[in-house]
Coordinates of C-alpha atoms in Angstrom, one line a residue:
X1 CA -84.3 -102.2 82.6
X2 CA -82.9 -99.9 85.3
X3 CA -83.0 -96.1 85.1
X4 CA -80.0 -94.1 85.6
X5 CA -79.8 -92.0 88.7
X6 CA -79.1 -88.4 88.0
X7 CA -75.7 -87.3 89.3
X8 CA -76.9 -84.7 91.9
X9 CA -79.2 -87.5 93.9
X10 CA -76.4 -90.3 93.3
X11 CA -73.8 -88.1 94.8
X12 CA -75.6 -86.4 97.3
X13 CA -73.8 -86.4 100.8
X14 CA -75.0 -89.2 103.3
X15 CA -72.5 -88.5 106.1
X16 CA -70.9 -85.2 107.5
X17 CA -67.5 -86.2 106.2
X18 CA -68.9 -86.0 102.7
X19 CA -70.1 -82.4 102.6
X20 CA -68.2 -79.9 100.7
X21 CA -67.3 -76.3 101.8
X22 CA -69.3 -76.3 104.8
X23 CA -66.6 -77.0 107.5
X24 CA -68.0 -74.6 110.0
X25 CA -71.4 -75.8 110.2
X26 CA -70.1 -79.5 110.2
X27 CA -67.9 -78.7 112.9
X28 CA -70.3 -77.2 115.2
X29 CA -73.1 -80.0 114.6
X30 CA -70.6 -82.8 115.3
X31 CA -69.3 -81.3 118.5
X32 CA -72.9 -80.7 119.9
X33 CA -74.0 -84.3 118.8
X34 CA -71.0 -85.9 120.5
X35 CA -71.5 -83.7 123.7
X36 CA -75.5 -84.5 123.5
X37 CA -75.9 -80.7 123.6
X38 CA -79.0 -80.6 121.6
X39 CA -81.1 -77.8 120.5
X40 CA -84.8 -78.4 119.7
X41 CA -85.0 -76.1 116.5
X42 CA -82.5 -75.7 114.0
X43 CA -82.1 -73.0 111.0
X44 CA -80.0 -73.6 108.0
X45 CA -79.7 -70.3 106.0
X46 CA -78.2 -69.8 102.3
X47 CA -78.6 -69.9 98.8
X48 CA -80.1 -72.8 96.5
X49 CA -77.9 -76.1 96.3
X50 CA -75.4 -75.8 98.8
X51 CA -76.4 -78.6 101.2
X52 CA -79.4 -77.1 103.7
X53 CA -81.6 -80.1 103.1
X54 CA -78.8 -82.6 103.0
X55 CA -77.5 -81.7 106.2
X56 CA -81.0 -81.7 107.7
X57 CA -81.3 -85.1 106.4
X58 CA -78.0 -86.1 107.8
X59 CA -78.6 -84.5 111.4
X60 CA -82.0 -86.5 111.2
X61 CA -79.8 -89.8 110.8
X62 CA -77.4 -88.8 113.5
X63 CA -80.3 -88.1 115.8
X64 CA -82.2 -91.5 115.1
X65 CA -79.3 -94.0 114.3
X66 CA -80.1 -97.2 115.9
X67 CA -76.3 -97.0 117.1
X68 CA -77.3 -94.0 119.2
X69 CA -76.9 -90.2 118.8
X70 CA -73.9 -89.8 117.0
X71 CA -71.9 -87.5 114.7
X72 CA -71.3 -90.7 112.3
X73 CA -74.7 -92.5 111.5
X74 CA -74.1 -96.0 110.4
X75 CA -75.8 -95.7 107.1
X76 CA -76.9 -99.4 107.2
X77 CA -79.5 -99.7 110.0
X78 CA -83.4 -99.4 109.1
X79 CA -83.5 -95.6 110.3
X80 CA -80.8 -94.5 108.4
X81 CA -81.5 -96.5 105.1
X82 CA -85.2 -95.4 105.3
X83 CA -84.3 -91.6 105.9
X84 CA -81.7 -92.2 102.9
X85 CA -84.8 -93.6 100.9
X86 CA -87.0 -91.0 101.9
X87 CA -89.7 -93.2 103.4
X88 CA -89.0 -92.8 107.4
X89 CA -92.3 -92.5 109.2
X90 CA -90.9 -90.2 111.8
X91 CA -89.5 -87.5 109.6
X92 CA -91.8 -85.3 108.0
X93 CA -90.7 -82.9 105.3
X94 CA -92.6 -80.1 104.2
X95 CA -92.2 -77.7 101.4
X96 CA -93.5 -74.3 102.8
X97 CA -93.6 -72.7 99.3
X98 CA -96.4 -74.8 98.5
X99 CA -98.1 -75.1 102.1
X100 CA -98.5 -71.7 103.2
X101 CA -101.7 -71.9 105.0
X102 CA -102.3 -72.0 108.6
X103 CA -104.4 -74.9 108.5
X104 CA -101.6 -76.8 107.4
X105 CA -99.3 -75.9 110.0
X106 CA -101.9 -76.3 112.7
X107 CA -102.4 -79.9 111.3
X108 CA -98.7 -80.6 111.5
X109 CA -98.2 -79.2 115.0
X110 CA -101.1 -81.4 116.4
X111 CA -99.7 -84.4 115.0
X112 CA -96.3 -83.4 116.8
X113 CA -97.8 -83.9 120.3
X114 CA -98.0 -87.7 119.6
X115 CA -94.9 -89.5 120.6
X116 CA -92.8 -91.1 117.5
X117 CA -93.7 -94.4 115.9
X118 CA -90.3 -96.0 115.7
X119 CA -87.7 -93.4 116.2
X120 CA -86.1 -91.7 118.9
X121 CA -87.1 -88.4 117.9
X122 CA -89.9 -87.1 115.4
X123 CA -88.1 -84.6 113.2
X124 CA -89.9 -81.9 111.0
X125 CA -88.2 -80.5 108.0
X126 CA -89.5 -77.3 106.6
X127 CA -88.0 -76.0 103.3
X128 CA -88.1 -72.5 102.2
X129 CA -89.8 -71.6 105.7
X130 CA -89.8 -68.0 105.0
X131 CA -92.9 -68.7 102.5
X132 CA -95.4 -69.2 105.5
X133 CA -98.0 -67.1 106.4
X134 CA -97.9 -64.8 109.1
X135 CA -100.8 -67.0 110.6
X136 CA -98.5 -69.8 110.1
X137 CA -95.6 -68.5 111.9
X138 CA -98.0 -67.6 114.9
X139 CA -99.2 -71.1 115.2
X140 CA -95.6 -72.4 115.0
X141 CA -94.4 -70.0 117.5
X142 CA -96.3 -71.6 120.6
X143 CA -94.4 -75.0 119.8
X144 CA -91.2 -73.5 119.5
X145 CA -91.6 -71.7 122.8
X146 CA -92.5 -75.0 124.5
X147 CA -91.7 -78.0 122.4
X148 CA -92.2 -81.7 123.3
X149 CA -89.2 -83.6 124.2
X150 CA -89.5 -86.1 121.5
X151 CA -89.7 -83.3 118.8
X152 CA -86.9 -81.6 116.6
X153 CA -87.6 -78.9 114.0
X154 CA -85.1 -78.3 111.2
X155 CA -85.9 -75.3 109.3
X156 CA -84.2 -74.0 105.9
X157 CA -84.6 -71.0 104.1
X158 CA -83.1 -69.1 101.2
X159 CA -84.3 -65.6 102.6
X160 CA -83.9 -65.6 106.5
X161 CA -84.8 -61.6 106.5
X162 CA -88.6 -62.7 105.9
X163 CA -88.5 -64.8 109.0
X164 CA -90.0 -63.0 112.2
X165 CA -87.5 -62.1 114.8
X166 CA -89.6 -64.2 117.2
X167 CA -89.1 -67.2 115.4
X168 CA -85.3 -66.5 114.7
X169 CA -84.6 -66.3 118.5
X170 CA -85.7 -69.5 119.3
X171 CA -83.6 -71.3 116.5
X172 CA -79.9 -72.2 116.4
X173 CA -79.0 -70.5 113.4
X174 CA -76.1 -71.8 110.8
X175 CA -75.4 -69.9 107.7
X176 CA -74.3 -72.0 105.1
X177 CA -71.6 -70.3 102.5
X178 CA -71.4 -70.5 98.7
X179 CA -69.1 -73.2 97.7
X180 CA -65.5 -71.8 96.2
X181 CA -64.9 -72.5 92.7
X182 CA -62.0 -74.8 93.6
X183 CA -63.7 -77.2 95.5
X184 CA -66.7 -77.5 93.0
X185 CA -63.9 -78.2 90.5
X186 CA -62.2 -80.8 92.7
X187 CA -65.6 -82.4 93.3
X188 CA -66.8 -82.7 89.8
X189 CA -63.3 -84.1 89.0
X190 CA -63.7 -86.9 91.8
X191 CA -67.3 -87.6 90.4
X192 CA -66.2 -87.9 86.6
X193 CA -63.2 -90.2 87.7
X194 CA -65.6 -92.4 89.7
X195 CA -67.9 -92.4 86.6
X196 CA -65.0 -93.4 84.3
X197 CA -65.6 -90.2 82.1
X198 CA -62.4 -88.4 80.6
X199 CA -62.4 -84.5 81.1
X200 CA -60.1 -81.5 80.9
X201 CA -59.5 -78.9 83.7
X202 CA -60.8 -76.2 81.7
X203 CA -64.4 -77.8 81.2
X204 CA -64.4 -78.3 84.9
X205 CA -63.7 -74.8 85.6
X206 CA -66.4 -73.7 83.0
X207 CA -69.1 -75.9 84.9
X208 CA -68.1 -75.0 88.3
X209 CA -68.2 -71.4 87.3
X210 CA -71.5 -71.3 85.8
X211 CA -73.0 -73.1 89.1
X212 CA -72.2 -70.2 90.9
X213 CA -71.3 -71.6 94.3
X214 CA -74.2 -74.2 94.3
X215 CA -73.0 -78.0 93.9
X216 CA -76.2 -79.3 93.1
X217 CA -76.4 -76.8 90.0
X218 CA -72.9 -77.9 89.2
X219 CA -73.7 -81.8 89.3
X220 CA -77.0 -81.0 87.2
X221 CA -74.9 -79.0 84.8
X222 CA -72.3 -81.9 84.6
X223 CA -75.2 -84.4 83.9
X224 CA -76.3 -82.2 81.0
X225 CA -72.6 -81.8 79.6
X226 CA -72.1 -85.3 79.8
X227 CA -75.3 -86.2 77.6
X228 CA -74.4 -83.2 75.3
X229 CA -71.0 -84.5 74.6
X230 CA -72.1 -88.1 74.0
X231 CA -71.0 -89.2 77.2
X232 CA -67.6 -87.1 77.0
X233 CA -66.9 -83.9 78.9
X234 CA -64.6 -81.6 76.3
X235 CA -64.2 -77.9 76.3
X236 CA -65.5 -77.1 73.1
X237 CA -68.7 -78.8 73.6
X238 CA -69.1 -77.5 77.1
X239 CA -68.6 -74.1 75.7
X240 CA -71.2 -74.5 73.0
X241 CA -73.7 -75.8 75.5
X242 CA -73.1 -72.8 78.2
X243 CA -72.8 -70.3 75.4
X244 CA -69.7 -69.4 77.1
X245 CA -67.4 -67.1 75.6
X246 CA -64.0 -68.2 74.1
X247 CA -61.3 -66.7 75.9
X248 CA -59.5 -65.9 73.1
X249 CA -62.2 -63.2 72.1
X250 CA -61.5 -61.5 75.6
X251 CA -57.7 -61.6 75.1
X252 CA -58.1 -60.0 71.8
X253 CA -60.4 -57.4 72.9
X254 CA -57.6 -56.5 75.6
X255 CA -54.9 -56.5 73.4
X256 CA -56.9 -54.3 70.7
X257 CA -57.5 -51.8 73.8
X258 CA -54.0 -51.8 74.6
X259 CA -53.3 -50.7 71.0
X260 CA -56.1 -48.1 71.3
X261 CA -57.6 -49.8 68.1
X262 CA -61.3 -49.2 68.5
X263 CA -62.2 -50.5 65.2
X264 CA -60.4 -53.8 65.7
X265 CA -62.4 -54.1 69.3
X266 CA -65.7 -53.6 67.2
X267 CA -64.6 -56.3 64.8
X268 CA -64.4 -58.8 67.8
X269 CA -67.8 -57.6 68.9
X270 CA -69.1 -58.5 65.5
X271 CA -67.5 -61.7 65.4
X272 CA -69.2 -62.5 68.8
X273 CA -72.7 -61.5 67.7
X274 CA -72.2 -63.6 64.7
X275 CA -71.7 -66.9 66.8
X276 CA -74.6 -65.6 68.9
X277 CA -72.4 -65.3 72.2
X278 CA -74.0 -64.0 75.2
X279 CA -72.6 -60.6 75.8
X280 CA -73.7 -60.9 79.6
X281 CA -71.5 -63.6 80.0
X282 CA -68.9 -61.7 77.9
X283 CA -68.8 -59.1 80.4
X284 CA -68.7 -61.5 83.3
X285 CA -65.7 -63.4 81.9
X286 CA -64.0 -60.2 81.1
X287 CA -64.3 -59.1 84.6
X288 CA -62.8 -62.4 85.7
X289 CA -59.9 -62.0 83.2
X290 CA -59.2 -58.3 84.7
X291 CA -59.4 -59.7 88.0
X292 CA -56.5 -62.3 87.1
X293 CA -54.5 -59.5 85.4
X294 CA -54.9 -57.4 88.7
X295 CA -53.4 -60.6 90.5
X296 CA -50.6 -61.0 88.1
X297 CA -49.7 -57.2 88.4
X298 CA -50.0 -57.0 92.7
X299 CA -49.6 -60.7 93.6
X300 CA -48.0 -62.5 90.8
X301 CA -47.7 -65.8 92.9
X302 CA -51.4 -66.0 92.7
X303 CA -51.2 -67.0 89.0
X304 CA -50.1 -70.7 89.2
X305 CA -48.1 -72.5 86.5
X306 CA -51.1 -74.6 85.6
X307 CA -53.4 -71.3 85.2
X308 CA -54.6 -71.5 81.5
X309 CA -53.4 -68.8 79.4
X310 CA -51.1 -67.9 81.8
X311 CA -48.4 -66.2 79.5
X312 CA -51.0 -64.2 77.9
X313 CA -52.3 -62.9 81.4
X314 CA -48.7 -62.1 82.3
X315 CA -48.3 -60.0 79.0
X316 CA -51.4 -58.2 79.7
X317 CA -50.2 -57.5 83.2
X318 CA -47.3 -55.6 81.4
X319 CA -49.4 -53.9 78.8
X320 CA -51.5 -51.7 81.4
X321 CA -50.5 -50.2 84.5
X322 CA -52.5 -51.3 87.7
X323 CA -54.8 -48.4 88.0
X324 CA -56.0 -48.7 84.4
X325 CA -56.9 -52.3 85.3
X326 CA -59.0 -51.4 88.6
X327 CA -60.6 -48.9 86.4
X328 CA -61.6 -51.1 83.4
X329 CA -62.9 -53.7 86.1
X330 CA -65.1 -51.3 87.5
X331 CA -66.4 -50.2 83.9
X332 CA -67.2 -53.7 83.2
X333 CA -69.0 -54.5 86.4
X334 CA -71.1 -51.4 85.7
X335 CA -71.6 -52.2 81.9
X336 CA -73.1 -55.9 83.1
X337 CA -75.5 -54.1 85.4
X338 CA -76.6 -51.6 82.4
X339 CA -76.9 -54.2 80.1
X340 CA -80.8 -54.9 80.6
X341 CA -81.4 -51.2 80.3
X342 CA -79.4 -50.7 76.8
X343 CA -81.4 -50.7 73.6
X344 CA -80.0 -54.3 73.0
X345 CA -77.2 -56.5 74.2
X346 CA -74.9 -55.6 71.5
X347 CA -75.3 -51.7 71.9
X348 CA -74.8 -52.3 75.6
X349 CA -71.8 -54.5 75.3
X350 CA -70.1 -52.0 72.5
X351 CA -70.8 -49.1 74.5
X352 CA -68.8 -50.6 77.3
X353 CA -66.1 -51.2 75.2
X354 CA -66.1 -47.5 73.9
X355 CA -66.3 -46.4 77.6
X356 CA -63.0 -48.5 78.2
X357 CA -61.6 -46.7 75.2
X358 CA -62.8 -43.1 76.2
X359 CA -61.1 -43.7 79.8
X360 CA -58.0 -45.1 78.5
X361 CA -55.4 -42.1 79.0
X362 CA -54.2 -40.4 75.9
X363 CA -56.7 -42.0 73.7
X364 CA -57.3 -39.7 70.8
X365 CA -59.3 -41.6 68.0
X366 CA -59.2 -40.2 64.6
X367 CA -62.1 -38.0 63.5
X368 CA -63.3 -37.2 59.8
X369 CA -65.9 -34.8 58.4
X370 CA -69.3 -36.2 58.0
X371 CA -69.5 -37.2 54.5
X372 CA -65.9 -36.6 53.8
X373 CA -62.8 -38.7 54.1
X374 CA -60.6 -35.6 55.3
X375 CA -59.3 -36.0 59.0
X376 CA -60.1 -33.2 61.0
X377 CA -56.8 -32.0 62.9
X378 CA -57.1 -32.2 66.7
X379 CA -55.6 -29.3 68.7
X380 CA -52.2 -30.1 69.8
X381 CA -51.2 -29.5 73.7
X382 CA -48.7 -27.0 72.9
X383 CA -50.0 -23.4 72.7
X384 CA -48.1 -22.4 69.7
X385 CA -49.6 -25.2 67.6
X386 CA -53.3 -24.6 68.8
X387 CA -53.4 -21.6 66.3
X388 CA -52.5 -23.8 63.7
X389 CA -54.9 -26.3 64.4
X390 CA -57.7 -24.2 64.8
X391 CA -56.9 -22.5 61.1
X392 CA -57.3 -25.9 59.6
X393 CA -60.9 -26.0 60.6
X394 CA -63.3 -25.4 57.5
X395 CA -64.1 -21.6 57.4
X396 CA -67.9 -21.8 56.6
X397 CA -68.3 -18.8 58.6
X398 CA -70.0 -20.1 61.7
X399 CA -70.0 -18.3 64.5
X400 CA -68.7 -20.9 66.9
X401 CA -65.7 -21.8 64.6
X402 CA -64.7 -17.9 64.4
X403 CA -65.1 -17.6 68.2
X404 CA -62.6 -20.6 68.6
X405 CA -60.0 -19.3 66.4
X406 CA -60.3 -15.9 68.3
X407 CA -59.9 -17.5 71.6
X408 CA -57.0 -19.7 70.2
X409 CA -55.2 -16.6 68.9
X410 CA -55.8 -14.9 72.5
X411 CA -54.5 -17.8 74.5
X412 CA -51.2 -17.6 72.2
X413 CA -50.8 -13.8 72.8
X414 CA -51.3 -14.2 76.5
X415 CA -49.0 -17.2 77.1
X416 CA -46.5 -15.3 74.8
X417 CA -46.5 -12.4 76.9
X418 CA -46.3 -14.3 80.1
X419 CA -43.2 -16.1 78.8
X420 CA -41.5 -12.7 77.9
X421 CA -42.2 -11.5 81.3
X422 CA -40.7 -14.6 83.2
X423 CA -37.9 -14.5 80.9
X424 CA -36.9 -11.1 82.0
X425 CA -37.2 -12.1 85.5
X426 CA -35.0 -15.2 85.3
X427 CA -31.5 -16.2 85.2
X428 CA -30.4 -17.4 81.7
X429 CA -30.1 -20.9 82.6
X430 CA -33.3 -21.4 84.3
X431 CA -35.5 -19.4 82.1
X432 CA -37.0 -22.0 80.0
X433 CA -37.8 -24.0 82.9
X434 CA -39.2 -21.0 84.8
X435 CA -41.4 -19.7 81.9
X436 CA -43.0 -23.2 81.4
X437 CA -43.6 -24.3 85.0
X438 CA -43.0 -21.6 87.1
X439 CA -45.6 -18.7 87.2
X440 CA -48.0 -20.3 84.6
X441 CA -48.6 -24.0 86.0
X442 CA -52.3 -23.8 85.7
X443 CA -51.8 -23.0 81.9
X444 CA -49.3 -25.9 81.7
X445 CA -51.9 -28.2 83.4
X446 CA -54.6 -27.6 80.6
X447 CA -52.0 -28.5 78.1
X448 CA -50.7 -31.7 79.5
X449 CA -51.5 -35.3 78.5
X450 CA -52.3 -36.1 81.7
X451 CA -55.1 -38.7 81.8
X452 CA -56.0 -40.2 85.3
X453 CA -53.0 -38.0 86.9
X454 CA -54.7 -34.5 85.9
X455 CA -56.2 -34.4 89.4
X456 CA -52.9 -34.6 90.9
X457 CA -51.6 -31.7 88.8
X458 CA -54.5 -29.6 89.3
X459 CA -54.0 -29.9 93.2
X460 CA -50.1 -29.2 92.9
X461 CA -48.5 -26.2 93.9
X462 CA -45.0 -25.0 92.4
X463 CA -42.7 -24.4 95.1
X464 CA -39.3 -24.1 93.4
X465 CA -38.0 -24.5 90.1
X466 CA -34.7 -25.1 88.6
X467 CA -33.4 -25.9 84.9
X468 CA -34.3 -29.7 85.3
X469 CA -36.2 -30.1 88.5
X470 CA -39.6 -29.0 89.6
X471 CA -40.4 -29.0 93.5
X472 CA -44.4 -29.4 94.1
X473 CA -46.4 -29.3 97.2
X474 CA -49.6 -31.1 97.9
X475 CA -52.2 -30.6 100.5
X476 CA -52.7 -33.4 103.4
X477 CA -55.9 -33.8 101.7
X478 CA -54.8 -34.7 98.3
X479 CA -51.9 -37.1 99.2
X480 CA -53.8 -39.9 98.1
X481 CA -53.1 -38.5 94.4
X482 CA -49.1 -39.1 94.6
X483 CA -49.3 -42.5 93.2
X484 CA -50.0 -40.9 89.9
X485 CA -46.5 -38.7 90.1
X486 CA -44.6 -41.0 87.7
X487 CA -47.6 -40.4 84.9
X488 CA -47.3 -36.8 85.5
X489 CA -43.5 -36.7 85.3
X490 CA -43.8 -38.7 81.9
X491 CA -46.4 -36.1 80.6
X492 CA -43.9 -33.1 81.7
X493 CA -41.1 -34.6 79.8
X494 CA -43.0 -35.2 76.8
X495 CA -44.2 -31.4 76.8
X496 CA -41.0 -30.0 77.4
X497 CA -38.8 -32.4 75.5
X498 CA -36.3 -32.3 78.7
X499 CA -35.5 -35.0 81.4
X500 CA -37.7 -32.8 84.2
X501 CA -37.3 -34.4 87.6
X502 CA -40.2 -34.0 89.8
X503 CA -40.0 -33.7 93.6
X504 CA -43.2 -33.9 95.8
X505 CA -44.0 -32.8 99.4
X506 CA -47.1 -32.9 101.6
X507 CA -47.8 -29.9 103.6
X508 CA -49.4 -26.6 103.7
X509 CA -50.0 -24.7 100.5
X510 CA -51.1 -20.9 99.7
X511 CA -53.9 -21.6 97.5
X512 CA -52.2 -21.0 94.0
X513 CA -52.9 -24.6 92.7
X514 CA -54.6 -24.8 89.3
X515 CA -57.8 -26.2 91.1
X516 CA -57.9 -23.5 93.4
X517 CA -57.5 -20.5 90.9
X518 CA -60.2 -22.1 88.9
X519 CA -62.3 -22.2 92.0
X520 CA -61.7 -18.6 92.4
X521 CA -62.6 -17.8 88.8
X522 CA -65.9 -19.6 89.2
X523 CA -66.5 -17.7 92.4
X524 CA -65.7 -14.3 90.8
X525 CA -67.9 -15.1 87.7
X526 CA -70.8 -16.1 90.3
X527 CA -70.4 -13.0 92.3
X528 CA -70.5 -11.0 89.1
X529 CA -73.7 -12.7 88.0
X530 CA -75.4 -11.9 91.3
X531 CA -74.3 -8.4 91.3
X532 CA -75.6 -8.3 87.5
X533 CA -79.0 -9.6 88.7
X534 CA -79.4 -7.3 91.8
X535 CA -78.7 -4.4 89.7
X536 CA -81.2 -5.2 86.9
X537 CA -83.8 -2.5 86.9
X538 CA -86.8 -5.0 86.4
X539 CA -85.6 -7.1 89.3
X540 CA -85.0 -3.8 91.7
X541 CA -88.5 -3.0 90.6
X542 CA -90.1 -6.3 91.7
X543 CA -88.1 -6.1 95.0
X544 CA -89.2 -2.8 95.9
X545 CA -92.9 -2.7 94.9
X546 CA -94.0 -6.5 95.6
X547 CA -91.6 -7.1 98.3
X548 CA -89.9 -9.9 96.0
X549 CA -87.0 -12.2 97.4
X550 CA -83.8 -13.1 95.1
X551 CA -82.8 -16.7 95.7
X552 CA -79.0 -16.2 95.1
X553 CA -78.6 -20.0 94.9
X554 CA -80.7 -20.4 91.7
X555 CA -78.2 -17.7 90.0
X556 CA -75.6 -19.5 87.8
X557 CA -73.2 -17.6 85.8
X558 CA -73.4 -18.3 82.0
X559 CA -70.2 -17.1 81.0

């Protein structure tokens, strides 16, 4: 009974036109063969399973085909068929990973001096050539410098950085690319059609994605999927085989994130753990989904009509603003890289979810006292309600709580005094606007729910104020923050309860931005701290009697 050949070998390309995703290499080799501009040494670099050895064998056929040197070997002559069968006497293949010794290389090079037995060229294919020892490379170098006319070297490696420069400079180098996902998907579909096996698009996309740019891996995984599915390739079975994440989980996570529903997100994570789904794969797929949402927001035409779950992707694109999606993508990417350092995968995954929530603008989760069901009220952004919130804290008499209440009352008194002063200096119609947004902009910024737009607000300087419009100026160095002006306007409208309009300009500021004022306060405190240390009797005694020197940079204000 004949044995079935695995797909990776059965569908291995035998001519250049059958290669997928390496058009740049094929074009260069084809032109060289047609023009008879041949090199004595070729080097193919790239990751696993993308066609390095396959191209080497096709090149060997092109050089030794009985029809002559050609870019389209016939495939039927004895040279072509024997090379395809791996039994051609003048084609020597060596795996450098298992033959690193210099003695092996010397034997090979001594044999290279003899003319080929039956072929036009004696061809040496050395795979994973970077694994050779330094002595083996030195032995090869002499032959590469003065190669016999009848010898061609074809080297392949996944790590060209480890090959000596002296060897690289004597080779014609081609860098093979990872094969794009659509090309792998199309090739798998073609293979299954020829094999007369039914499949669906989603299954092929899952298989192609798991191959990570390697066509050989894709065909091997496809073989496994056919066996796992009992001769059929179906989405449910492919997901089970790969441990892939059901896309509905990911959409549920983002839906819950859009609703700021932390408990629901943890429920989804628990369900994934119950099914023993891979959290690493979940973060990878979540990053892919966020990428599609970003495309839907910025380049909607990139989301084709045949895209799976297209409607849900478009719905998510409307739920979040583009800058949020960009931030989420970065959090998920970093979360995946941190997964190996987490206490366990579940902890690492859920920590990433909590990070998504924490950085979501205006996310305010409910908090309860330990051991009690009573909710702790959060301080409101408005000054008048800050005191009310602080008064609802438990009165256990701790110093921290007393200080918090005292500070809140002081803030209220200061704000009321400023408001009264501003009201006395402004016209009747514009008084509310000036008191809120004019002379005390730094205080207002500290009260607004700004989220990611806070940096813009801190670097704005108020130039002019009317009843319903505020003019701000931003320095040239901070103009990249202007895309957040809509968020800042929305926060001000919510804070004031009025349809406030904002107008921005880029120019010179006088240094009265909240960020600059805060920096000045920090500098003043630092100078006071340095002065206090310098005036300390013990420090002065050390300086006077022991020639001690005060390291000013080590002094930090604790206020």
